[in-house]
Tab-separated table of C-alpha atoms in Angstrom:
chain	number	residue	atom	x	y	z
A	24	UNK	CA	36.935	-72.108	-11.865
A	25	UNK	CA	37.850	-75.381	-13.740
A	26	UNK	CA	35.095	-77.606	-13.131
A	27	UNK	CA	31.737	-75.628	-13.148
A	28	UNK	CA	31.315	-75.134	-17.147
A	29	UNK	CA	28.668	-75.582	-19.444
A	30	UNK	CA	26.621	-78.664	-19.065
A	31	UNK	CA	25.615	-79.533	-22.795
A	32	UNK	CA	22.783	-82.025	-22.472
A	33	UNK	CA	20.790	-82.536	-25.385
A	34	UNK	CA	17.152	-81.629	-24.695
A	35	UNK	CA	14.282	-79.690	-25.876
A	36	UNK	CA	14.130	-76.234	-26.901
A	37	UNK	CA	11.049	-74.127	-26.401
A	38	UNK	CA	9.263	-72.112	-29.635
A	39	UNK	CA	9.422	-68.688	-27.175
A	40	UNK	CA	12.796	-69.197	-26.584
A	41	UNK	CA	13.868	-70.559	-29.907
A	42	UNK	CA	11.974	-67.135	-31.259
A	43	UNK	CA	13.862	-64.965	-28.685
A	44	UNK	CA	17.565	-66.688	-29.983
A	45	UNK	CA	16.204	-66.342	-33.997
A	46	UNK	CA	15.237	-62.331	-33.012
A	47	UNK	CA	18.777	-61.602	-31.483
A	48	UNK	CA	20.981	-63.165	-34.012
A	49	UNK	CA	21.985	-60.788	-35.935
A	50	UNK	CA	22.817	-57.091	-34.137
A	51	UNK	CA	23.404	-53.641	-35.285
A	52	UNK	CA	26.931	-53.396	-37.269
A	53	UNK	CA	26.917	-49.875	-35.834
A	54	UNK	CA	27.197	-51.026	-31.952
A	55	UNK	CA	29.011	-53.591	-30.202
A	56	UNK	CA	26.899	-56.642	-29.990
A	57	UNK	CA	24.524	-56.891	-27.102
A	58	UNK	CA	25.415	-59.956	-24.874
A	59	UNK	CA	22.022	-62.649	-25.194
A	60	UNK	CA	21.660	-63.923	-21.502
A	61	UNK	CA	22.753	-67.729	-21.776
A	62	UNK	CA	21.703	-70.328	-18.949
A	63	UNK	CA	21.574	-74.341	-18.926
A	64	UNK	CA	18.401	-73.889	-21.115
A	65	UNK	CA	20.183	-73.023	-23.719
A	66	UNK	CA	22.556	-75.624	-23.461
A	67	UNK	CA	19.698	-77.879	-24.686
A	68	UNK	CA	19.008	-76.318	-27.916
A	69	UNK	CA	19.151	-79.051	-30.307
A	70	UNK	CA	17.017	-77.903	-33.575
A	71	UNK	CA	19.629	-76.584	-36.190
A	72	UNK	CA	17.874	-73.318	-37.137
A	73	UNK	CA	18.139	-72.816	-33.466
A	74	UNK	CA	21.859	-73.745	-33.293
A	75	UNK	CA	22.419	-71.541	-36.420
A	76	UNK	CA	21.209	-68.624	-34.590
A	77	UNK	CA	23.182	-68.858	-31.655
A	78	UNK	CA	26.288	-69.850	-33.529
A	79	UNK	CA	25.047	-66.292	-35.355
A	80	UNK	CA	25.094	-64.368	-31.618
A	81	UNK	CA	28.555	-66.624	-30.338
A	82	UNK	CA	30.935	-66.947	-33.532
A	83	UNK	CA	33.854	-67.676	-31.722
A	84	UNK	CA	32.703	-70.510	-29.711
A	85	UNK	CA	34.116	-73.784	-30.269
A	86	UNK	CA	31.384	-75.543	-27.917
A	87	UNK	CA	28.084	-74.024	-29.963
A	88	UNK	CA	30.062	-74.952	-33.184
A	89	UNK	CA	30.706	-78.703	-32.038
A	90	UNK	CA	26.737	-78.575	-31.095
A	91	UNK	CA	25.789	-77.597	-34.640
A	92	UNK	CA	27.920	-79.996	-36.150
A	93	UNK	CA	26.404	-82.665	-33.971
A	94	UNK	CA	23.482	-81.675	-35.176
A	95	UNK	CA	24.116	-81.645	-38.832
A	96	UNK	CA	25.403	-85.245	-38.261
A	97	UNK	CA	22.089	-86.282	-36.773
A	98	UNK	CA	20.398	-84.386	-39.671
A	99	UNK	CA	22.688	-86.112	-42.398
A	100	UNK	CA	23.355	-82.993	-44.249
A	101	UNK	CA	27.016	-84.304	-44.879
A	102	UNK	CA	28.281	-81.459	-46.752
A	103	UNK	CA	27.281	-78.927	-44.082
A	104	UNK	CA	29.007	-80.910	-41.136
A	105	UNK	CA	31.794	-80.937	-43.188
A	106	UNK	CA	32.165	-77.188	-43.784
A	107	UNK	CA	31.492	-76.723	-39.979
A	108	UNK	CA	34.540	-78.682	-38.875
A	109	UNK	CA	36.594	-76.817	-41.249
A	110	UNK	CA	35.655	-73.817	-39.332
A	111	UNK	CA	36.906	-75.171	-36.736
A	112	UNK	CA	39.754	-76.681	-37.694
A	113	UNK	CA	40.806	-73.470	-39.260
A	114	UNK	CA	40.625	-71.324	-35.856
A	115	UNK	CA	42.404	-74.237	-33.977
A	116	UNK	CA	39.948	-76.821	-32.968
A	117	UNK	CA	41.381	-80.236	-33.323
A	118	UNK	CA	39.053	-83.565	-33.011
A	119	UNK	CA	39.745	-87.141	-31.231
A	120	UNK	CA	41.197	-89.431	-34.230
A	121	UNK	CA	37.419	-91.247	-34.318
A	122	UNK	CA	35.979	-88.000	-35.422
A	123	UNK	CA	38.433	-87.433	-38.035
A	124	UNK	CA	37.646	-90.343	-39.581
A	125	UNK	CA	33.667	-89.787	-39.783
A	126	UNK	CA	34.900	-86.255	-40.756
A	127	UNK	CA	36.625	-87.576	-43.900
A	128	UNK	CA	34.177	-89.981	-44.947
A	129	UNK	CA	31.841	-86.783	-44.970
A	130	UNK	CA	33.040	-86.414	-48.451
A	131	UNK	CA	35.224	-82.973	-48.109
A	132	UNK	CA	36.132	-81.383	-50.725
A	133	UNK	CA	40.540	-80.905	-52.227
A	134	UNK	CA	40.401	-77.826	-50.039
A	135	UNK	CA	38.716	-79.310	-47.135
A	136	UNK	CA	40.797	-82.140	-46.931
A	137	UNK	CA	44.056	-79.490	-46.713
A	138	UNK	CA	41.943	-77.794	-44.130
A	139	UNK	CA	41.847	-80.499	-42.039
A	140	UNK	CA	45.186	-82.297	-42.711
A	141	UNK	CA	45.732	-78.988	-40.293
A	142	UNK	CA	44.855	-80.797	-37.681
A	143	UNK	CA	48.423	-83.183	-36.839
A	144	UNK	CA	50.340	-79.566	-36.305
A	145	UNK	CA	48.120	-78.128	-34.529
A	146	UNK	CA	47.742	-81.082	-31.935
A	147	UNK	CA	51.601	-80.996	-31.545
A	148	UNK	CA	52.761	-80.035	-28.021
A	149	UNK	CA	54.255	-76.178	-27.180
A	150	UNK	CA	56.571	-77.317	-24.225
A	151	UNK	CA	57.513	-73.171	-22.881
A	152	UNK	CA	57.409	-73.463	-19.157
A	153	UNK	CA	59.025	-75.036	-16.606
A	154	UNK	CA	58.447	-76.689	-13.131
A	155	UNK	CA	57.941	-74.277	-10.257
A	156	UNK	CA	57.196	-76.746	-7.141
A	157	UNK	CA	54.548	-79.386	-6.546
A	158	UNK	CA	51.914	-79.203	-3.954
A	159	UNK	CA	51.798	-82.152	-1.422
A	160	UNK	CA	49.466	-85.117	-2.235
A	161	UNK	CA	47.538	-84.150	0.764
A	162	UNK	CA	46.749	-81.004	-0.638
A	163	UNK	CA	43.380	-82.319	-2.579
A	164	UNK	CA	42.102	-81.022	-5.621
A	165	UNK	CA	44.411	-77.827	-5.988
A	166	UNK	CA	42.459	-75.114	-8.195
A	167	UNK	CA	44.154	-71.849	-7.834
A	168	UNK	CA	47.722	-70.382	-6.619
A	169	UNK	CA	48.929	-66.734	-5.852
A	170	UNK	CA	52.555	-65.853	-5.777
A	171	UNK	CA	53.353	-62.757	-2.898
A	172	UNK	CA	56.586	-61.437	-4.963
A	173	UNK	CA	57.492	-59.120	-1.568
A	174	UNK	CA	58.014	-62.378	0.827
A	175	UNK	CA	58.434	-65.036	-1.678
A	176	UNK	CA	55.140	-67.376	-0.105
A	177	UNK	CA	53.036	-69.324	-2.852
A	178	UNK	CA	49.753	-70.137	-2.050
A	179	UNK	CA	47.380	-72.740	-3.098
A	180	UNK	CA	43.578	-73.376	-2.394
A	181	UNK	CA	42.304	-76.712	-2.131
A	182	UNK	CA	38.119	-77.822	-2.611
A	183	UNK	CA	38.406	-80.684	-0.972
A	184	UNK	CA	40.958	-80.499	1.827
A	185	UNK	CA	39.295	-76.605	2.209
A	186	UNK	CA	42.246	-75.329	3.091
A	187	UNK	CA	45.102	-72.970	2.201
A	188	UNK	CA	48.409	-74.845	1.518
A	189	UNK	CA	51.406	-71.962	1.693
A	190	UNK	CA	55.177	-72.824	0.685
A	191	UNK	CA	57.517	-70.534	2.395
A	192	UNK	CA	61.201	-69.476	1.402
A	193	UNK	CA	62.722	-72.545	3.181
A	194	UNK	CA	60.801	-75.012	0.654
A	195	UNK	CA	58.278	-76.319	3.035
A	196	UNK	CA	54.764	-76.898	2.707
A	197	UNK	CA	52.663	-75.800	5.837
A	198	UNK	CA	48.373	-76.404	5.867
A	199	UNK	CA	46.817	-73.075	6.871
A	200	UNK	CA	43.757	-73.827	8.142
A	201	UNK	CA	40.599	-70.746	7.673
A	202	UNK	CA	38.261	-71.097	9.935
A	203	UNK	CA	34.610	-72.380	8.583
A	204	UNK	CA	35.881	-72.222	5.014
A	205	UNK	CA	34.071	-73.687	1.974
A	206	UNK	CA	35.650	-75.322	-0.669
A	207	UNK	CA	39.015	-72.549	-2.191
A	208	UNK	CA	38.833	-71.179	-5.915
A	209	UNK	CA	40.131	-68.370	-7.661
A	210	UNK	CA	42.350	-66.794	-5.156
A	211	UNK	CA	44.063	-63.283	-6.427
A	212	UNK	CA	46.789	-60.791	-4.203
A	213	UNK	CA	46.259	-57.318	-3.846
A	214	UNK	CA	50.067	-56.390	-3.535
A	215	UNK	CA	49.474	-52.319	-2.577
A	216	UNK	CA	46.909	-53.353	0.273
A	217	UNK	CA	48.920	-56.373	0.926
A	218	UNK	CA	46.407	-58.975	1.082
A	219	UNK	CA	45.532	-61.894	-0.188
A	220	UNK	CA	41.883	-62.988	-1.661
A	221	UNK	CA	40.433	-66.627	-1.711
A	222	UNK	CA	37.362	-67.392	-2.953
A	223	UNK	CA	35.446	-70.276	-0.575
A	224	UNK	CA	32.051	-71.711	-2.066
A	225	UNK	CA	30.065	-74.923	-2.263
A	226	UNK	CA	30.487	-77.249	-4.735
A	227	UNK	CA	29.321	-81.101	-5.405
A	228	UNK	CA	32.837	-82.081	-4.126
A	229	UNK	CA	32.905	-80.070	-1.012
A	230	UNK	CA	33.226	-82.582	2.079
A	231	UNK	CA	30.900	-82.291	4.077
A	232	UNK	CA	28.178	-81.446	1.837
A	233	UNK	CA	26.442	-78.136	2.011
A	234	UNK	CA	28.982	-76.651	5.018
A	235	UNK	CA	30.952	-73.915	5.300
A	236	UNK	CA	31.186	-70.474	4.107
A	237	UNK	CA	30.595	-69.036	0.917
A	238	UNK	CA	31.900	-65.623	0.177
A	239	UNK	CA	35.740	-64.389	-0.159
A	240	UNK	CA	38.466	-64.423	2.646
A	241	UNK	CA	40.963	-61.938	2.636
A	242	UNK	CA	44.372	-62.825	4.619
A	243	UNK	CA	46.819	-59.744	5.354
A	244	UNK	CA	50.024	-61.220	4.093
A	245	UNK	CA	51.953	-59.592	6.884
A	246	UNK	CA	49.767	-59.675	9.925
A	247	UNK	CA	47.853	-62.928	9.367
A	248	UNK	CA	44.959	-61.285	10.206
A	249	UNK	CA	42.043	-63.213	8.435
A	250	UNK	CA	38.578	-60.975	7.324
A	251	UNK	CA	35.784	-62.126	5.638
A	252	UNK	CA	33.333	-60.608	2.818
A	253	UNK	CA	29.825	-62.168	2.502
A	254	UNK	CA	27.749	-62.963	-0.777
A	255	UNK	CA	24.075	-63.133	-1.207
A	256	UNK	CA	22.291	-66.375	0.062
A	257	UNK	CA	23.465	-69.352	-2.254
A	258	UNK	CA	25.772	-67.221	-4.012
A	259	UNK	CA	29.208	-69.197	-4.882
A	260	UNK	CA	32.612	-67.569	-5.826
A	261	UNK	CA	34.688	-68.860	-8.125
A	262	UNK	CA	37.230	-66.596	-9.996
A	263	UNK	CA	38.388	-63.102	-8.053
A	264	UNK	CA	39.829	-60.180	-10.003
A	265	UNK	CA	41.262	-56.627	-8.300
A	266	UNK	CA	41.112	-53.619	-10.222
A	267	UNK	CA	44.002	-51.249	-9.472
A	268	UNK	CA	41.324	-49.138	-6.810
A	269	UNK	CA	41.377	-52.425	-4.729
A	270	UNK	CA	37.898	-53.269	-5.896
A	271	UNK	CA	37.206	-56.758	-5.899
A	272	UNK	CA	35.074	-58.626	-8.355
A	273	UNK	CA	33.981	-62.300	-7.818
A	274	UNK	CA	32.200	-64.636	-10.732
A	275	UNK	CA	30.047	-67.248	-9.507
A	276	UNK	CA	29.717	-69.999	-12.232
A	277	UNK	CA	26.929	-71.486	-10.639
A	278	UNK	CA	24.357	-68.681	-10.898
A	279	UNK	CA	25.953	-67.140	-13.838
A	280	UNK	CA	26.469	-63.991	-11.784
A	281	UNK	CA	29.042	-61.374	-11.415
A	282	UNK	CA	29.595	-59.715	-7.590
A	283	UNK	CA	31.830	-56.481	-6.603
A	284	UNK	CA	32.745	-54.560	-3.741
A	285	UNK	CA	34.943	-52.005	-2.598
A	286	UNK	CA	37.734	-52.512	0.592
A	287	UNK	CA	35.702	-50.860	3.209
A	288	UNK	CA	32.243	-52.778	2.150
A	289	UNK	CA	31.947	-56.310	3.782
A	290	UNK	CA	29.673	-57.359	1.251
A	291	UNK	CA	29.862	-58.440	-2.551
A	292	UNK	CA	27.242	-57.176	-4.254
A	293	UNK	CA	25.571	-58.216	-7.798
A	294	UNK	CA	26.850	-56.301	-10.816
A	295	UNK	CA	25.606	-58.753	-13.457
A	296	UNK	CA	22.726	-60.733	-12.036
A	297	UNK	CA	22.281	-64.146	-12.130
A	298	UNK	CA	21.409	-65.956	-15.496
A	299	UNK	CA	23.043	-63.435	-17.308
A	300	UNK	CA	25.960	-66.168	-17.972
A	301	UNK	CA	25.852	-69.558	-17.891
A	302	UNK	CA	29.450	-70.148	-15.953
A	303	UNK	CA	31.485	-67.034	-15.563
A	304	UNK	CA	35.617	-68.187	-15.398
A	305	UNK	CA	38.107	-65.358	-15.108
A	306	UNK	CA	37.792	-62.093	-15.288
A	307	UNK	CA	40.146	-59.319	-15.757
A	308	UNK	CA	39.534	-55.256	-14.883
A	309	UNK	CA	39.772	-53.247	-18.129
A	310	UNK	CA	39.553	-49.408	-18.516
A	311	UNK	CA	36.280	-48.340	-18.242
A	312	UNK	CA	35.084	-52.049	-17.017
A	313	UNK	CA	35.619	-55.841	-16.962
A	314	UNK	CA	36.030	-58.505	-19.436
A	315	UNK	CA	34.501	-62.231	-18.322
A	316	UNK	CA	35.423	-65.146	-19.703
A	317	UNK	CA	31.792	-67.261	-19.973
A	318	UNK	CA	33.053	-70.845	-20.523
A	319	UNK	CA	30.808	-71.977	-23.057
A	320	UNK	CA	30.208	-68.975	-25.138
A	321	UNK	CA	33.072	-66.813	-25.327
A	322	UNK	CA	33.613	-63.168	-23.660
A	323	UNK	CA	32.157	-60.203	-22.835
A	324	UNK	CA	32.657	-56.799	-21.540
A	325	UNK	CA	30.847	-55.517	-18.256
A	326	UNK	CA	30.395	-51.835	-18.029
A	327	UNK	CA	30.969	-50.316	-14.512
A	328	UNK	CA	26.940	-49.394	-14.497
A	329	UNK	CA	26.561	-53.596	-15.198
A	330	UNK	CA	25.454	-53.619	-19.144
A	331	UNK	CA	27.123	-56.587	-21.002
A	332	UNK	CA	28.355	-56.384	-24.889
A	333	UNK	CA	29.681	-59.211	-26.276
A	334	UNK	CA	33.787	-59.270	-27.361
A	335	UNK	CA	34.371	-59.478	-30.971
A	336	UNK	CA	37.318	-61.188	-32.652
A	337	UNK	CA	38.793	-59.056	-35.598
A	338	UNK	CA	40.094	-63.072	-37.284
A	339	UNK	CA	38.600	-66.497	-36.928
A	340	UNK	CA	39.735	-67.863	-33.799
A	341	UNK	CA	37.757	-69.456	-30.621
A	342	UNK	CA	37.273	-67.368	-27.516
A	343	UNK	CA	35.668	-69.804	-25.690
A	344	UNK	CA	36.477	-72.376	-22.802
A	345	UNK	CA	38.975	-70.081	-21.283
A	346	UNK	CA	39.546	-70.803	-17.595
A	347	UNK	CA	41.276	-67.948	-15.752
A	348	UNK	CA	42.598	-64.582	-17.487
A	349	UNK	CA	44.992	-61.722	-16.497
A	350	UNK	CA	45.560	-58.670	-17.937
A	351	UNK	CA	49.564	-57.886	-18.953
A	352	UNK	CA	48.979	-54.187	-20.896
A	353	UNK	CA	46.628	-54.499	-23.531
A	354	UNK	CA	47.148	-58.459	-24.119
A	355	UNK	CA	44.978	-61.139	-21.906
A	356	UNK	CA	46.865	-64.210	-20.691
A	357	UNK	CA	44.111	-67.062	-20.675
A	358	UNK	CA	44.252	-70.316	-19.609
A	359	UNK	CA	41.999	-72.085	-22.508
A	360	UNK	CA	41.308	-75.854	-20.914
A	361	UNK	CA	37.951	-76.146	-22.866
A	362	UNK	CA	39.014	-76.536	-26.217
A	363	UNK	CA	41.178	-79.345	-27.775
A	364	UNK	CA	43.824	-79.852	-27.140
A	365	UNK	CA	43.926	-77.578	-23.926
A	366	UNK	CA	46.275	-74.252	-24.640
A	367	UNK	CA	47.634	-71.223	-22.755
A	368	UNK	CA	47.197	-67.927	-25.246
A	369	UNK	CA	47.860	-64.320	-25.511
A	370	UNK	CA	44.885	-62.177	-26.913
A	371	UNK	CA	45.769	-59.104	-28.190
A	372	UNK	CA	42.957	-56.301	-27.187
A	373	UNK	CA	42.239	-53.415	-28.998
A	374	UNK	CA	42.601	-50.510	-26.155
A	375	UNK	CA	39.090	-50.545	-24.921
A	376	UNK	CA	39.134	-54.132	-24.601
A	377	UNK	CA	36.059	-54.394	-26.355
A	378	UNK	CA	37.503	-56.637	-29.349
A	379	UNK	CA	40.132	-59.611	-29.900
A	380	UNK	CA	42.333	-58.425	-32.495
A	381	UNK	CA	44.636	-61.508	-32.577
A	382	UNK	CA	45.341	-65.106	-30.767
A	383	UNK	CA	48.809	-66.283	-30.434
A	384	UNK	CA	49.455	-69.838	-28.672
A	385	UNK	CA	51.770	-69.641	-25.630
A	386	UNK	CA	51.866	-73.423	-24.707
A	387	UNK	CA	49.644	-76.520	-25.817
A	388	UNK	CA	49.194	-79.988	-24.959
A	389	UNK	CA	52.243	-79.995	-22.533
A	390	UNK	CA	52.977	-83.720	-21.649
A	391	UNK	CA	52.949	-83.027	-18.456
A	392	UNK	CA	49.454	-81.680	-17.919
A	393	UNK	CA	46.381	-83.179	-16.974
A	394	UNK	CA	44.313	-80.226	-17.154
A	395	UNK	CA	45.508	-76.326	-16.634
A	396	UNK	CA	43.460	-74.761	-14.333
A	397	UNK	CA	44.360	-71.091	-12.227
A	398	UNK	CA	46.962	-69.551	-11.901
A	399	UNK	CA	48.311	-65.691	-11.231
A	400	UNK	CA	50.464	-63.378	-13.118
A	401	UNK	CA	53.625	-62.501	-11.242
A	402	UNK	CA	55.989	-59.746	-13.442
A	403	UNK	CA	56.712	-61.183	-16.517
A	404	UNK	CA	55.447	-65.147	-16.060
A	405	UNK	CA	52.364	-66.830	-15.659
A	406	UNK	CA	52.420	-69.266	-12.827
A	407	UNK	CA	49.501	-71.764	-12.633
A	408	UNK	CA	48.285	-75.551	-11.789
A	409	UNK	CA	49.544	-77.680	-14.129
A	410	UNK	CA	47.836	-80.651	-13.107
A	411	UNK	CA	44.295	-80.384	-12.284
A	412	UNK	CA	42.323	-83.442	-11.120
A	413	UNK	CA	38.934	-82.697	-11.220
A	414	UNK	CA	38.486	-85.944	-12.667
A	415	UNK	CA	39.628	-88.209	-9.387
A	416	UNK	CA	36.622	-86.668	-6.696
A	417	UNK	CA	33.396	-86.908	-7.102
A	418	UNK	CA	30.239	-86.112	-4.367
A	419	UNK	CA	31.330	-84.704	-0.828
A	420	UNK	CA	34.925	-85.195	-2.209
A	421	UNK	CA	34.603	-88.946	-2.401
A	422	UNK	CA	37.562	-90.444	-4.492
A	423	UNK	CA	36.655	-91.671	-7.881
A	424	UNK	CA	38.662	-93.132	-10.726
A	425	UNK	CA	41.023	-95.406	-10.881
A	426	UNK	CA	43.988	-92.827	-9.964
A	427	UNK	CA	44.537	-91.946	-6.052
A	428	UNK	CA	44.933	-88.299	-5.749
A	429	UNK	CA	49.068	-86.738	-6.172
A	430	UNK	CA	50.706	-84.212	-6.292
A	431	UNK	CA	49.966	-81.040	-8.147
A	432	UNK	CA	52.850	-79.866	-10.701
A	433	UNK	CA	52.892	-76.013	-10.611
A	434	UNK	CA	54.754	-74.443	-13.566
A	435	UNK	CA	55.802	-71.015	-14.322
A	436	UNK	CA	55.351	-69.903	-18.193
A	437	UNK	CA	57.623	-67.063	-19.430
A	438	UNK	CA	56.018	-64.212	-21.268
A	439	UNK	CA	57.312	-62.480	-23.931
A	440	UNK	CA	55.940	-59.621	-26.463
């Protein structure tokens, strides 16, 4: 879900929790890392022994490494922020041109500075898709589309016009309008059991506030027949995932929790509780489990009984601010809008998806974009919102900014091994 992510203020840390982060840094080798619950406390760790320790438990995120850096700044230990941007330059991180400069007057060392001069290629544009359709203007705030490959219909969900915008085969945009319906996220097709999933929650920019329904609504794609499944109170979907049984999984990325059910249950039930993440994205159904994107601190892998390890990389590279996910054999296509500059990648899983063994970059910094949000994998291409614009609604959907709402560019992105 593109706009509920980590909220990194910079607060006070308590000693108990500070203790609890120090005592979990550094796992077993022998066992795959335990997951360390994350919530919008520990977004406001600030002390750099603190930082250290959770960089220790999240390696491959780009947002705790930015925090320590920060911090280091503050702290005027020079030579250590300047080691820490390497880092990051060196899995892909690149920084506005007003931090480069404070970077270099940090005094970096020959091989530093080479480090870093890494930074121009890896901010050039990828340009591999092209440009499906555009939702109408009317269609506001566009944050996921599904492609039925039997009919030919694309789908979009809206939060603030709540409603589900289909374009049929004649190239005509038609509102479909579901009944008491929140604000529409993740949305996901179930092409054996022909339906299609839409996740409807509340969110600051739903209009009215605090109306409609929250849970997932499921539309037969060839009856229209419209059914609903219900969360727990104040529960809010986001991203939807279907393993290849038909079970559904939802991530809210407001509670940090994780909610499954089967076809014949009309309820979504927890499977990770709340405050186990701090803003679950995509997820995608793995052998044995599920792997969840967490936005700010990288990704995980749920086991079927609801334990949580934390995914490994096997090579430097970030794993973090990754949007939506889908599984094409044993590589994840992500959508990775939280780094800079914004990328789509292919992570190559070892077979029990429990480690990253490699990152290649699909597309980046497409001129077109404003932000890549969701999308859904249809054969052999990657079809997603091109345009996001989060940034131009604020409160109850009220228009911010100095850019009126447009269209939404939808793009399709080729895939090849």
């Amino acid at each position: 879900m593109g706009r509920y992510r980590d909220l990194r203020k910079r607060q006070g840390w308590s000693a108990a929790a500070a203790a609890a982060i120090l005592a979990l840094a550094a796992p077993a080798a022998a066992e795959a890392p335990v997951w360390q619950p994350v919530s919008a406390e520990t977004g406001r760790i600030v002390g750099i022994a603190e930082l250290e320790a959770l960089k220790a438990q999240f390696p491959d995120s780009a947002s705790v490494r930015r925090r320590l850096l920060g911090a280091y700044l503050d702290a005027g230990r020079q030579a250590d922020a300047a080691a820490e941007a390497v880092e990051l330059v060196d899995r892909g991180y690149v920084f506005t041109p007003a931090t480069q400069e404070v970077l270099l007057g940090l005094g970096p060392t020959d091989e530093q500075l080479a480090i870093l001069a890494l930074q121009e290629a890896k901010a050039r544009p990828i340009e591999a898709s092209r440009l499906l359709t555009a939702a109408p203007a009317e269609a506001l705030l566009v944050e996921g589309v599904a492609l039925d490959r039997r009919s030919g219909r694309l789908f979009a969900g809206t939060v603030v016009s709540r409603a589900l915008f289909e374009l049929g085969q004649g190239g005509q945009w038609r509102q479909v309008v579901l009944t008491d319906a929140g604000s529409l996220g993740g949305m996901a097709i179930d092409p054996v059991r022909r339906t299609l999933w839409v996740a409807s929650g509340l969110y600051d920019e739903t209009p009215p506030p605090a109306s409609g329904v929250r849970g997932v609504i499921g539309v037969d794609l060839d009856s229209g027949e419209v059914f609903r499944k219900a969360t727990p109170e104040a529960a809010t979907p986001g991203d939807l995932a279907i393993a290849p049984d038909g079970r559904l999984y939802a991530s809210d990325p407001l509670t940090g929790a994780i909610y499954s059910t089967t076809r014949e249950i009309w309820q979504l039930w927890p499977l990770v509780e709340p405050g186990t993440f701090r803003s679950p994205q995509g997820m995608v159904p793995w052998d044995g489990g599920l792997v969840v994107s967490d936005y700010g601190y990288g990704l995980a892998f749920v086991e079927r009984g609801g334990a949580v390890t934390r995914i490994e990389a096997d090579q430097p590279m970030l794993i973090d601010g990754i949007d939506g996910m889908w599984r094409r054999g044993d590589t994840i296509i992500a959508i990775q809008n939280g780094v800079r500059p914004a990328r789509i990648v292919a992570l190559a899983m070892s077979p029990d998806g429990h480690r990253v063994r490699s990152l290649r970059v699909l597309e980046r910094a497409h001129p077109s974009w404003t932000e890549p949000v969701g999308g859904s994998l249809v054969g052999d291409e990657l079809i997603y919102v091109a345009t996001g614009q989060w940034d131009r609604f604020g409160p109850g959907g009220a228009r911010v900014g100095e850019r009126p709402p447009g269209p939404t560019e939808i793009r399709a992105l080729p895939l090849r091994d």
